[in-house]
Short mmCIF file of C-alpha atoms in Angstrom, two decimals:
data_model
loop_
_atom_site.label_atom_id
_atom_site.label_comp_id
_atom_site.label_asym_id
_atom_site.label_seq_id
_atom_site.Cartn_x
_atom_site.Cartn_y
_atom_site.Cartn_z
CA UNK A 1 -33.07 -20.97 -35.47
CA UNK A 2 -32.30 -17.13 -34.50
CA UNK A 3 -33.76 -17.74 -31.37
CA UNK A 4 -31.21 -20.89 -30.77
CA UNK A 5 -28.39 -18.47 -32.28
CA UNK A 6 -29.21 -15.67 -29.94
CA UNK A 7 -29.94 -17.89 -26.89
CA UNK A 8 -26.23 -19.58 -27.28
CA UNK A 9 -25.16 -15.65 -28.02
CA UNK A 10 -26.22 -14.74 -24.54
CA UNK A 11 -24.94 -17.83 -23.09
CA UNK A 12 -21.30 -17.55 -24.17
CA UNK A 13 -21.55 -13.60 -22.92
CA UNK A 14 -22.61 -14.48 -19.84
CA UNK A 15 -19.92 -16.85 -19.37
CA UNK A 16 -17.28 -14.57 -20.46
CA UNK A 17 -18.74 -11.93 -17.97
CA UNK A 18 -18.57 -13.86 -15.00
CA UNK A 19 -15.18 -15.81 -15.58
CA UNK A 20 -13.03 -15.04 -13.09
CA UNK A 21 -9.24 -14.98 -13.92
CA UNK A 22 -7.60 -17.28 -11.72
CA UNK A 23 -4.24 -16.30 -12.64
CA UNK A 24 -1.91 -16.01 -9.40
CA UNK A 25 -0.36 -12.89 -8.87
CA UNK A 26 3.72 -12.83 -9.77
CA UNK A 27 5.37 -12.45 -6.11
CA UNK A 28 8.25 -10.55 -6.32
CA UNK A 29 10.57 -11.45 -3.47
CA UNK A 30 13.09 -8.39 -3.87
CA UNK A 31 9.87 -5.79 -3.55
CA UNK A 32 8.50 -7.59 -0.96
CA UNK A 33 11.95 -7.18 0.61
CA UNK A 34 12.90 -3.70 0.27
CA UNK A 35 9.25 -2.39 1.78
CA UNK A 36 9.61 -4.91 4.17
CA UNK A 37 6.57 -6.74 3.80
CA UNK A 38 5.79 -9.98 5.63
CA UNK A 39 4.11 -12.83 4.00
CA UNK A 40 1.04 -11.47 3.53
CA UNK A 41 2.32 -8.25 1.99
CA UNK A 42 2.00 -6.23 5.05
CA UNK A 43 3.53 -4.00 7.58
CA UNK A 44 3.16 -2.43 10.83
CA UNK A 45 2.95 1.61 10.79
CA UNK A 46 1.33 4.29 13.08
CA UNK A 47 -1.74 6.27 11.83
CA UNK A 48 -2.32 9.17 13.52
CA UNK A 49 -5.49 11.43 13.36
CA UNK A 50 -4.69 15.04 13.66
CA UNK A 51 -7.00 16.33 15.92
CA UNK A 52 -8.35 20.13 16.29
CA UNK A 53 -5.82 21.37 19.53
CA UNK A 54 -7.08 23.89 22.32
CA UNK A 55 -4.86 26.85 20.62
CA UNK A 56 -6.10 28.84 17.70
CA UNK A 57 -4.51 31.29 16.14
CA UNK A 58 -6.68 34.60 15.30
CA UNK A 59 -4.38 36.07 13.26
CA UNK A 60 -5.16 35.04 9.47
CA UNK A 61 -1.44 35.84 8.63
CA UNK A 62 -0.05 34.12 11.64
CA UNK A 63 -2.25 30.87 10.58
CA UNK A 64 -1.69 30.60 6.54
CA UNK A 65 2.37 30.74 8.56
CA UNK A 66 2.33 28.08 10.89
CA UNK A 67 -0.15 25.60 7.77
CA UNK A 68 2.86 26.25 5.83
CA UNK A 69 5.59 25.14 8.38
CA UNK A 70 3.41 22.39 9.42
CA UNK A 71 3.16 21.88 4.88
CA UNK A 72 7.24 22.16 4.94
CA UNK A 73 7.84 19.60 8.11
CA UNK A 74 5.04 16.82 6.27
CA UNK A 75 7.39 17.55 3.20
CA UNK A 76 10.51 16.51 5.34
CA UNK A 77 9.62 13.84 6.86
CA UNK A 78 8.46 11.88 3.52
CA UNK A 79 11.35 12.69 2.30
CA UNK A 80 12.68 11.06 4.33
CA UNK A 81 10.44 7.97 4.50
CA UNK A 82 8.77 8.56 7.87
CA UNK A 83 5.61 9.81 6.47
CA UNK A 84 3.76 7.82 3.40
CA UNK A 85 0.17 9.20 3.48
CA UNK A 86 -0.76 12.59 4.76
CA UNK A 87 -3.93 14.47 4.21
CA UNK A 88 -6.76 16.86 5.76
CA UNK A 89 -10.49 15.85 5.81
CA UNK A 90 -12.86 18.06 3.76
CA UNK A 91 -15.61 18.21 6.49
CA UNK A 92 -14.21 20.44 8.66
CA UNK A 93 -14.70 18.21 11.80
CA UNK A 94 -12.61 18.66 14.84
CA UNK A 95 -10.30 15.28 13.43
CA UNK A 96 -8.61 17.38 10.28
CA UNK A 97 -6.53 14.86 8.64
CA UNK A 98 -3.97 11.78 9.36
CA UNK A 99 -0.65 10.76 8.98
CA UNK A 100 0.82 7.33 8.39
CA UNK A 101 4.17 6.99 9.86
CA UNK A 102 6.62 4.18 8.47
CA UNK A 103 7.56 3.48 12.07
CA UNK A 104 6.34 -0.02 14.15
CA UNK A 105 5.86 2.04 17.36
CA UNK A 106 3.53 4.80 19.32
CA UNK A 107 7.03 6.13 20.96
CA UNK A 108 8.79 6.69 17.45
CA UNK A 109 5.25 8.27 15.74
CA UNK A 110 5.41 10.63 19.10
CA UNK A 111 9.14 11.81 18.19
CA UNK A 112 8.11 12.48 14.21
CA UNK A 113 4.57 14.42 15.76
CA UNK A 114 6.77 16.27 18.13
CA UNK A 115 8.56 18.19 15.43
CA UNK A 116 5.40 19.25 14.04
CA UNK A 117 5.01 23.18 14.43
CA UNK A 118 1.10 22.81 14.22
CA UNK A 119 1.50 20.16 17.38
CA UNK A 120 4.22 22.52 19.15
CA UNK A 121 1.74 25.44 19.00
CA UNK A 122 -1.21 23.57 20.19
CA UNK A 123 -3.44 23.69 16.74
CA UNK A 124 -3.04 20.13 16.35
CA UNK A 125 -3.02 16.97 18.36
CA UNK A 126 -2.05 13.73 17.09
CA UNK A 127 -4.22 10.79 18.56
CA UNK A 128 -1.80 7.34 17.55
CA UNK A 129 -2.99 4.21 16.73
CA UNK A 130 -0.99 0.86 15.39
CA UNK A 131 -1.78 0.77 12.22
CA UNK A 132 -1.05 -2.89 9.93
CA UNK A 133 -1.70 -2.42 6.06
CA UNK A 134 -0.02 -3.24 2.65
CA UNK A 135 3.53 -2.73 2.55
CA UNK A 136 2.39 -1.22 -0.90
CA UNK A 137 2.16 2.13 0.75
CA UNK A 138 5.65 2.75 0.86
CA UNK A 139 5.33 3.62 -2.37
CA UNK A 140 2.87 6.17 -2.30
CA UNK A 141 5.59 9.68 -2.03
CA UNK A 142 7.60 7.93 -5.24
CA UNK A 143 4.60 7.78 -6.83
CA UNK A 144 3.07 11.69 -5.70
CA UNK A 145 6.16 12.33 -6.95
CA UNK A 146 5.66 11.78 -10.35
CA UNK A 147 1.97 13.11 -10.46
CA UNK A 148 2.00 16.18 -8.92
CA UNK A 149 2.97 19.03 -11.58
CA UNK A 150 3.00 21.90 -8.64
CA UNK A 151 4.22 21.37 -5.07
CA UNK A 152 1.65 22.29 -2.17
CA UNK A 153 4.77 24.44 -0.03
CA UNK A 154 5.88 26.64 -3.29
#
């Protein structure tokens, strides 16, 4: 009898375990809307990886200077909604990080890379690629935001 008890034990476990909830996800129409998400819940932006350039600067000063102005300008333009995901890679490989711009085009991602003081000194070079991903991602600063207790530029 225990062995009846424990083998329907394991049995209604196991079921529990693998049941999958096949709830459908609650749409939201004005969401989708505002982030300007298709059907599927996507969107078109550039991703750019920010490539070592041909100058670099000797001067430590002169360096932790220009990471800062290019820190400021990746500040600005989330601010202002051009820019949802930045970040360096931790490899130290000649691609150091990427952007995602909230622009559909390579000519518009150009514009926003050209006011990059990194790119206009030649540390950085932005290679630009279309990128198509969750319209989700929009609300990636809003949500930095409200996590991070220090800012990276103070």
């Amino acid at each position: 009898m225990k062995k009846l008890i424990l083998f329907l034990a394991i049995i209604a476990f196991s079921i529990n375990c693998f049941a999958q909830d096949t709830a459908k996800p609650v749409y939201d129409a004005a969401l989708a809307k505002k982030l300007g998400a298709d059907q599927y819940g996507m969107k078109k932006y550039v991703l750019a990886f920010l490539k070592e350039g041909p100058t670099q600067l000797k001067d430590s000063a002169a360096r932790v200077q220009l990471q800062m102005a290019h820190l400021k300008n990746i500040g600005r333009l989330a601010a202002e909604g051009k820019l949802v995901v930045a970040g360096p890679f931790l490899d130290n490989q000649p691609i150091r990080g990427i952007f995602i711009f909230n622009v559909e085009t390579l000519e518009e991602a150009k514009k926003l890379t050209e006011t990059d003081p990194a790119i206009k000194a030649g540390s950085l070079v932005m290679e630009l690629h279309p990128f198509y991903c969750s319209a989700a991602l929009l609300e990636v600063v809003n949500i930095h935001n409200k996590l991070q207790s220090k800012s990276i530029t103070n």
